[in-house]
Amino acid sequence: MIKYKLVCAFSFLGCLSFLSCTPLKSSPKEEKHQMELTIHEMQTGIDDLKHDYNSYQTELQILDGKINSQKNEITLKQEQLESQTKKIDILMQKISKFENKLQNLEATVKNCAEDIRQLSTHANETSLAFSQVKNKNDELERKILLQDKKFEKIGELRSIIQSIASSVQSFAYYKVKRGDSLEKIAKDHQTSVDYLKKINHLENDLIVIGQELKIPSH
């Protein structure tokens, strides 16, 4: 559009120059009118050119502003990209460390599993040994219980024998004198105080002068 108007303006100037150099056959009034028309058209073209120029200047400024804005956005995007790249690098480092820790953890778990297996084997062996010991202990307790029963029977048998012996044993009689005591009498006759109390049905050690006591005869 602006090129077209420039061509028109230069064409008017060419016409004006041609008219000024060419002998006119018209009247001065007509020439003046023609000149005024030409000048008016040229002024109109110049005004249009100025308007278009200003419009283009405005568009160029707007475009320049957009370009600068896009440059700023590009710069911001680059900064954001660099920031994201750094974050990605940091994240990758963390992932690498996590993978190392995971490998170490897997190794630890594997070792723990082996330890558990060994402990389980040992526990089974210990359980078997404990079971064997328990069986032997139970058997020993049964033997002890049986032995206790035998001892009880022996004790019962001893009591029976003592009872029989007491019933068949011959006794003598001793009359208590001044200064006697059960302990002295038992010692003199080679027996015990308890035995004297038993065969004489005494509840305590009290005796009196003249009392007759049954004593074993040897």
PDB file of C-alpha atoms in Angstrom:
ATOM      1  CA  MET A   1       0.000   0.000   0.000  1.00  0.00           C
ATOM      2  CA  ILE A   2       2.723   2.459   0.959  1.00  0.00           C
ATOM      3  CA  LYS A   3       4.662   1.594  -2.187  1.00  0.00           C
ATOM      4  CA  TYR A   4       1.604   2.320  -4.295  1.00  0.00           C
ATOM      5  CA  LYS A   5       1.158   5.724  -2.684  1.00  0.00           C
ATOM      6  CA  LEU A   6       4.801   6.577  -3.162  1.00  0.00           C
ATOM      7  CA  VAL A   7       4.482   5.727  -6.854  1.00  0.00           C
ATOM      8  CA  CYS A   8       1.441   7.969  -7.115  1.00  0.00           C
ATOM      9  CA  ALA A   9       3.229  10.845  -5.431  1.00  0.00           C
ATOM     10  CA  PHE A  10       6.214  10.569  -7.710  1.00  0.00           C
ATOM     11  CA  SER A  11       3.882  10.357 -10.692  1.00  0.00           C
ATOM     12  CA  PHE A  12       2.208  13.606  -9.616  1.00  0.00           C
ATOM     13  CA  LEU A  13       5.598  15.242  -9.241  1.00  0.00           C
ATOM     14  CA  GLY A  14       6.552  14.033 -12.697  1.00  0.00           C
ATOM     15  CA  CYS A  15       3.357  15.397 -14.142  1.00  0.00           C
ATOM     16  CA  LEU A  16       3.888  18.728 -12.429  1.00  0.00           C
ATOM     17  CA  SER A  17       7.417  18.922 -13.790  1.00  0.00           C
ATOM     18  CA  PHE A  18       6.178  17.968 -17.243  1.00  0.00           C
ATOM     19  CA  LEU A  19       3.486  20.620 -17.123  1.00  0.00           C
ATOM     20  CA  SER A  20       5.972  23.255 -16.046  1.00  0.00           C
ATOM     21  CA  CYS A  21       8.297  22.385 -18.910  1.00  0.00           C
ATOM     22  CA  THR A  22       5.669  21.866 -21.614  1.00  0.00           C
ATOM     23  CA  PRO A  23       4.182  24.868 -23.378  1.00  0.00           C
ATOM     24  CA  LEU A  24       0.579  25.232 -22.234  1.00  0.00           C
ATOM     25  CA  LYS A  25      -2.152  25.820 -24.705  1.00  0.00           C
ATOM     26  CA  SER A  26      -4.782  26.445 -22.021  1.00  0.00           C
ATOM     27  CA  SER A  27      -5.582  29.677 -20.289  1.00  0.00           C
ATOM     28  CA  PRO A  28      -3.775  30.776 -17.155  1.00  0.00           C
ATOM     29  CA  LYS A  29      -6.942  30.229 -15.121  1.00  0.00           C
ATOM     30  CA  GLU A  30      -7.183  26.623 -16.223  1.00  0.00           C
ATOM     31  CA  GLU A  31      -3.514  26.082 -15.548  1.00  0.00           C
ATOM     32  CA  LYS A  32      -3.916  27.492 -12.051  1.00  0.00           C
ATOM     33  CA  HIS A  33      -6.856  25.233 -11.407  1.00  0.00           C
ATOM     34  CA  GLN A  34      -4.969  22.249 -12.722  1.00  0.00           C
ATOM     35  CA  MET A  35      -2.018  23.096 -10.516  1.00  0.00           C
ATOM     36  CA  GLU A  36      -4.224  23.402  -7.440  1.00  0.00           C
ATOM     37  CA  LEU A  37      -5.777  20.019  -8.159  1.00  0.00           C
ATOM     38  CA  THR A  38      -2.384  18.477  -8.595  1.00  0.00           C
ATOM     39  CA  ILE A  39      -1.041  20.053  -5.410  1.00  0.00           C
ATOM     40  CA  HIS A  40      -4.119  18.952  -3.475  1.00  0.00           C
ATOM     41  CA  GLU A  41      -3.764  15.399  -4.691  1.00  0.00           C
ATOM     42  CA  MET A  42      -0.082  15.430  -3.813  1.00  0.00           C
ATOM     43  CA  GLN A  43      -0.829  16.836  -0.334  1.00  0.00           C
ATOM     44  CA  THR A  44      -3.445  14.158   0.157  1.00  0.00           C
ATOM     45  CA  GLY A  45      -0.928  11.485  -0.870  1.00  0.00           C
ATOM     46  CA  ILE A  46       1.686  12.930   1.467  1.00  0.00           C
ATOM     47  CA  ASP A  47      -0.805  12.981   4.353  1.00  0.00           C
ATOM     48  CA  ASP A  48      -1.691   9.369   3.627  1.00  0.00           C
ATOM     49  CA  LEU A  49       1.998   8.524   3.534  1.00  0.00           C
ATOM     50  CA  LYS A  50       2.537  10.208   6.919  1.00  0.00           C
ATOM     51  CA  HIS A  51      -0.455   8.379   8.373  1.00  0.00           C
ATOM     52  CA  ASP A  52       0.747   5.061   7.025  1.00  0.00           C
ATOM     53  CA  TYR A  53       4.244   5.812   8.274  1.00  0.00           C
ATOM     54  CA  ASN A  54       2.940   6.533  11.768  1.00  0.00           C
ATOM     55  CA  SER A  55       0.818   3.390  11.644  1.00  0.00           C
ATOM     56  CA  TYR A  56       3.816   1.332  10.609  1.00  0.00           C
ATOM     57  CA  GLN A  57       5.890   2.946  13.337  1.00  0.00           C
ATOM     58  CA  THR A  58       3.240   2.007  15.877  1.00  0.00           C
ATOM     59  CA  GLU A  59       3.055  -1.545  14.526  1.00  0.00           C
ATOM     60  CA  LEU A  60       6.843  -1.775  14.610  1.00  0.00           C
ATOM     61  CA  GLN A  61       6.889  -0.603  18.227  1.00  0.00           C
ATOM     62  CA  ILE A  62       4.174  -3.116  19.140  1.00  0.00           C
ATOM     63  CA  LEU A  63       6.062  -5.832  17.275  1.00  0.00           C
ATOM     64  CA  ASP A  64       9.299  -4.818  18.949  1.00  0.00           C
ATOM     65  CA  GLY A  65       7.543  -4.985  22.321  1.00  0.00           C
ATOM     66  CA  LYS A  66       6.239  -8.449  21.500  1.00  0.00           C
ATOM     67  CA  ILE A  67       9.716  -9.529  20.409  1.00  0.00           C
ATOM     68  CA  ASN A  68      11.205  -8.201  23.639  1.00  0.00           C
ATOM     69  CA  SER A  69       8.435  -9.914  25.606  1.00  0.00           C
ATOM     70  CA  GLN A  70       9.113 -13.162  23.774  1.00  0.00           C
ATOM     71  CA  LYS A  71      12.833 -12.729  24.448  1.00  0.00           C
ATOM     72  CA  ASN A  72      12.048 -12.278  28.127  1.00  0.00           C
ATOM     73  CA  GLU A  73       9.796 -15.322  28.062  1.00  0.00           C
ATOM     74  CA  ILE A  74      12.508 -17.308  26.295  1.00  0.00           C
ATOM     75  CA  THR A  75      15.040 -16.166  28.890  1.00  0.00           C
ATOM     76  CA  LEU A  76      12.626 -17.111  31.668  1.00  0.00           C
ATOM     77  CA  LYS A  77      11.973 -20.479  30.036  1.00  0.00           C
ATOM     78  CA  GLN A  78      15.720 -21.056  29.749  1.00  0.00           C
ATOM     79  CA  GLU A  79      16.162 -20.200  33.417  1.00  0.00           C
ATOM     80  CA  GLN A  80      13.290 -22.501  34.324  1.00  0.00           C
ATOM     81  CA  LEU A  81      14.781 -25.204  32.113  1.00  0.00           C
ATOM     82  CA  GLU A  82      18.159 -24.813  33.811  1.00  0.00           C
ATOM     83  CA  SER A  83      16.450 -24.944  37.210  1.00  0.00           C
ATOM     84  CA  GLN A  84      14.515 -28.066  36.226  1.00  0.00           C
ATOM     85  CA  THR A  85      17.721 -29.596  34.860  1.00  0.00           C
ATOM     86  CA  LYS A  86      19.460 -28.975  38.181  1.00  0.00           C
ATOM     87  CA  LYS A  87      16.495 -30.462  40.035  1.00  0.00           C
ATOM     88  CA  ILE A  88      16.601 -33.499  37.748  1.00  0.00           C
ATOM     89  CA  ASP A  89      20.343 -33.891  38.399  1.00  0.00           C
ATOM     90  CA  ILE A  90      19.764 -33.695  42.157  1.00  0.00           C
ATOM     91  CA  LEU A  91      16.904 -36.178  41.868  1.00  0.00           C
ATOM     92  CA  MET A  92      19.069 -38.558  39.842  1.00  0.00           C
ATOM     93  CA  GLN A  93      21.771 -38.349  42.520  1.00  0.00           C
ATOM     94  CA  LYS A  94      19.180 -39.130  45.189  1.00  0.00           C
ATOM     95  CA  ILE A  95      17.891 -42.044  43.108  1.00  0.00           C
ATOM     96  CA  SER A  96      21.451 -43.338  42.738  1.00  0.00           C
ATOM     97  CA  LYS A  97      21.999 -43.118  46.500  1.00  0.00           C
ATOM     98  CA  PHE A  98      18.642 -44.805  47.101  1.00  0.00           C
ATOM     99  CA  GLU A  99      19.604 -47.625  44.721  1.00  0.00           C
ATOM    100  CA  ASN A 100      22.878 -48.103  46.621  1.00  0.00           C
ATOM    101  CA  LYS A 101      21.004 -48.178  49.925  1.00  0.00           C
ATOM    102  CA  LEU A 102      18.510 -50.624  48.425  1.00  0.00           C
ATOM    103  CA  GLN A 103      21.339 -52.903  47.305  1.00  0.00           C
ATOM    104  CA  ASN A 104      22.883 -52.747  50.778  1.00  0.00           C
ATOM    105  CA  LEU A 105      19.482 -53.460  52.321  1.00  0.00           C
ATOM    106  CA  GLU A 106      18.972 -56.435  50.024  1.00  0.00           C
ATOM    107  CA  ALA A 107      22.380 -57.770  51.047  1.00  0.00           C
ATOM    108  CA  THR A 108      21.499 -57.254  54.720  1.00  0.00           C
ATOM    109  CA  VAL A 109      18.145 -59.013  54.269  1.00  0.00           C
ATOM    110  CA  LYS A 110      19.906 -61.882  52.527  1.00  0.00           C
ATOM    111  CA  ASN A 111      22.379 -62.209  55.400  1.00  0.00           C
ATOM    112  CA  CYS A 112      19.533 -62.012  57.931  1.00  0.00           C
ATOM    113  CA  ALA A 113      17.664 -64.727  56.063  1.00  0.00           C
ATOM    114  CA  GLU A 114      20.762 -66.934  56.209  1.00  0.00           C
ATOM    115  CA  ASP A 115      21.168 -66.209  59.930  1.00  0.00           C
ATOM    116  CA  ILE A 116      17.502 -67.042  60.499  1.00  0.00           C
ATOM    117  CA  ARG A 117      17.925 -70.292  58.577  1.00  0.00           C
ATOM    118  CA  GLN A 118      20.935 -71.229  60.680  1.00  0.00           C
ATOM    119  CA  LEU A 119      19.129 -70.226  63.872  1.00  0.00           C
ATOM    120  CA  SER A 120      16.132 -72.268  62.791  1.00  0.00           C
ATOM    121  CA  THR A 121      18.368 -75.280  62.204  1.00  0.00           C
ATOM    122  CA  HIS A 122      20.054 -74.721  65.560  1.00  0.00           C
ATOM    123  CA  ALA A 123      16.663 -74.251  67.210  1.00  0.00           C
ATOM    124  CA  ASN A 124      15.467 -77.540  65.728  1.00  0.00           C
ATOM    125  CA  GLU A 125      18.590 -79.262  66.993  1.00  0.00           C
ATOM    126  CA  THR A 126      18.199 -77.594  70.391  1.00  0.00           C
ATOM    127  CA  SER A 127      14.537 -78.552  70.475  1.00  0.00           C
ATOM    128  CA  LEU A 128      15.462 -82.148  69.694  1.00  0.00           C
ATOM    129  CA  ALA A 129      18.140 -82.127  72.394  1.00  0.00           C
ATOM    130  CA  PHE A 130      15.728 -80.518  74.849  1.00  0.00           C
ATOM    131  CA  SER A 131      13.136 -83.148  74.009  1.00  0.00           C
ATOM    132  CA  GLN A 132      15.685 -85.881  74.635  1.00  0.00           C
ATOM    133  CA  VAL A 133      16.736 -84.271  77.921  1.00  0.00           C
ATOM    134  CA  LYS A 134      13.087 -83.904  78.925  1.00  0.00           C
ATOM    135  CA  ASN A 135      12.445 -87.551  78.149  1.00  0.00           C
ATOM    136  CA  LYS A 136      15.452 -88.559  80.230  1.00  0.00           C
ATOM    137  CA  ASN A 137      14.344 -86.221  83.003  1.00  0.00           C
ATOM    138  CA  ASP A 138      10.837 -87.707  82.925  1.00  0.00           C
ATOM    139  CA  GLU A 139      12.334 -91.165  83.058  1.00  0.00           C
ATOM    140  CA  LEU A 140      14.561 -90.134  85.967  1.00  0.00           C
ATOM    141  CA  GLU A 141      11.567 -88.631  87.788  1.00  0.00           C
ATOM    142  CA  ARG A 142       9.686 -91.887  87.304  1.00  0.00           C
ATOM    143  CA  LYS A 143      12.643 -93.798  88.704  1.00  0.00           C
ATOM    144  CA  ILE A 144      12.903 -91.394  91.656  1.00  0.00           C
ATOM    145  CA  LEU A 145       9.178 -91.716  92.283  1.00  0.00           C
ATOM    146  CA  LEU A 146       9.479 -95.475  92.143  1.00  0.00           C
ATOM    147  CA  GLN A 147      12.465 -95.301  94.486  1.00  0.00           C
ATOM    148  CA  ASP A 148      10.492 -93.055  96.866  1.00  0.00           C
ATOM    149  CA  LYS A 149       7.710 -95.588  96.879  1.00  0.00           C
ATOM    150  CA  LYS A 150      10.258 -98.270  97.667  1.00  0.00           C
ATOM    151  CA  PHE A 151      11.637 -96.130 100.484  1.00  0.00           C
ATOM    152  CA  GLU A 152       8.106 -95.617 101.780  1.00  0.00           C
ATOM    153  CA  LYS A 153       7.562 -99.334 101.759  1.00  0.00           C
ATOM    154  CA  ILE A 154      10.906 -99.821 103.474  1.00  0.00           C
ATOM    155  CA  GLY A 155       9.879 -97.246 106.092  1.00  0.00           C
ATOM    156  CA  GLU A 156       6.576 -98.990 106.581  1.00  0.00           C
ATOM    157  CA  LEU A 157       8.376-102.294 106.823  1.00  0.00           C
ATOM    158  CA  ARG A 158      10.819-100.818 109.333  1.00  0.00           C
ATOM    159  CA  SER A 159       7.941 -99.528 111.437  1.00  0.00           C
ATOM    160  CA  ILE A 160       6.333-102.938 111.329  1.00  0.00           C
ATOM    161  CA  ILE A 161       9.621-104.577 112.304  1.00  0.00           C
ATOM    162  CA  GLN A 162      10.134-102.099 115.115  1.00  0.00           C
ATOM    163  CA  SER A 163       6.574-102.671 116.271  1.00  0.00           C
ATOM    164  CA  ILE A 164       7.107-106.409 116.196  1.00  0.00           C
ATOM    165  CA  ALA A 165      10.440-106.016 117.917  1.00  0.00           C
ATOM    166  CA  SER A 166       8.847-103.839 120.568  1.00  0.00           C
ATOM    167  CA  SER A 167       6.121-106.369 121.141  1.00  0.00           C
ATOM    168  CA  VAL A 168       8.526-109.265 121.536  1.00  0.00           C
ATOM    169  CA  GLN A 169      11.266-107.349 123.306  1.00  0.00           C
ATOM    170  CA  SER A 170      11.594-108.061 127.022  1.00  0.00           C
ATOM    171  CA  PHE A 171      11.450-105.158 129.392  1.00  0.00           C
ATOM    172  CA  ALA A 172      12.545-104.566 132.926  1.00  0.00           C
ATOM    173  CA  TYR A 173      11.148-102.132 135.401  1.00  0.00           C
ATOM    174  CA  TYR A 174      13.050 -99.343 137.053  1.00  0.00           C
ATOM    175  CA  LYS A 175      11.829 -97.354 140.085  1.00  0.00           C
ATOM    176  CA  VAL A 176      12.629 -93.674 139.942  1.00  0.00           C
ATOM    177  CA  LYS A 177      14.976 -92.443 142.667  1.00  0.00           C
ATOM    178  CA  ARG A 178      15.950 -89.026 143.942  1.00  0.00           C
ATOM    179  CA  GLY A 179      18.053 -87.159 141.402  1.00  0.00           C
ATOM    180  CA  ASP A 180      16.859 -89.252 138.426  1.00  0.00           C
ATOM    181  CA  SER A 181      15.705 -87.833 135.108  1.00  0.00           C
ATOM    182  CA  LEU A 182      14.612 -89.449 131.871  1.00  0.00           C
ATOM    183  CA  GLU A 183      17.853 -88.386 130.229  1.00  0.00           C
ATOM    184  CA  LYS A 184      19.957 -89.931 133.034  1.00  0.00           C
ATOM    185  CA  ILE A 185      17.895 -93.131 133.041  1.00  0.00           C
ATOM    186  CA  ALA A 186      18.091 -93.435 129.220  1.00  0.00           C
ATOM    187  CA  LYS A 187      21.867 -92.915 129.302  1.00  0.00           C
ATOM    188  CA  ASP A 188      22.362 -95.471 132.074  1.00  0.00           C
ATOM    189  CA  HIS A 189      20.356 -98.079 130.165  1.00  0.00           C
ATOM    190  CA  GLN A 190      21.758 -97.283 126.701  1.00  0.00           C
ATOM    191  CA  THR A 191      18.526 -96.069 125.143  1.00  0.00           C
ATOM    192  CA  SER A 192      16.907 -92.775 124.208  1.00  0.00           C
ATOM    193  CA  VAL A 193      14.542 -90.428 125.993  1.00  0.00           C
ATOM    194  CA  ASP A 194      12.031 -90.672 123.157  1.00  0.00           C
ATOM    195  CA  TYR A 195      12.026 -94.450 123.348  1.00  0.00           C
ATOM    196  CA  LEU A 196      11.450 -94.368 127.086  1.00  0.00           C
ATOM    197  CA  LYS A 197       8.573 -91.933 126.626  1.00  0.00           C
ATOM    198  CA  LYS A 198       7.111 -94.129 123.909  1.00  0.00           C
ATOM    199  CA  ILE A 199       7.142 -97.396 125.793  1.00  0.00           C
ATOM    200  CA  ASN A 200       5.937 -95.709 128.969  1.00  0.00           C
ATOM    201  CA  HIS A 201       3.300 -93.593 127.205  1.00  0.00           C
ATOM    202  CA  LEU A 202       4.722 -90.356 128.598  1.00  0.00           C
ATOM    203  CA  GLU A 203       3.683 -87.052 127.060  1.00  0.00           C
ATOM    204  CA  ASN A 204       6.564 -85.081 128.635  1.00  0.00           C
ATOM    205  CA  ASP A 205       9.832 -85.569 130.524  1.00  0.00           C
ATOM    206  CA  LEU A 206       8.227 -85.218 133.989  1.00  0.00           C
ATOM    207  CA  ILE A 207       8.796 -88.179 136.340  1.00  0.00           C
ATOM    208  CA  VAL A 208       8.390 -88.551 140.121  1.00  0.00           C
ATOM    209  CA  ILE A 209      10.232 -90.491 142.808  1.00  0.00           C
ATOM    210  CA  GLY A 210       8.908 -94.000 143.205  1.00  0.00           C
ATOM    211  CA  GLN A 211       7.419 -94.115 139.698  1.00  0.00           C
ATOM    212  CA  GLU A 212       8.052 -97.358 137.853  1.00  0.00           C
ATOM    213  CA  LEU A 213       9.331 -97.088 134.313  1.00  0.00           C
ATOM    214  CA  LYS A 214       9.580 -99.778 131.697  1.00  0.00           C
ATOM    215  CA  ILE A 215      13.128-100.024 130.358  1.00  0.00           C
ATOM    216  CA  PRO A 216      14.628-102.330 127.714  1.00  0.00           C
ATOM    217  CA  SER A 217      16.494-105.292 129.104  1.00  0.00           C
ATOM    218  CA  HIS A 218      19.777-106.115 127.382  1.00  0.00           C
TER     219      HIS A 218
END
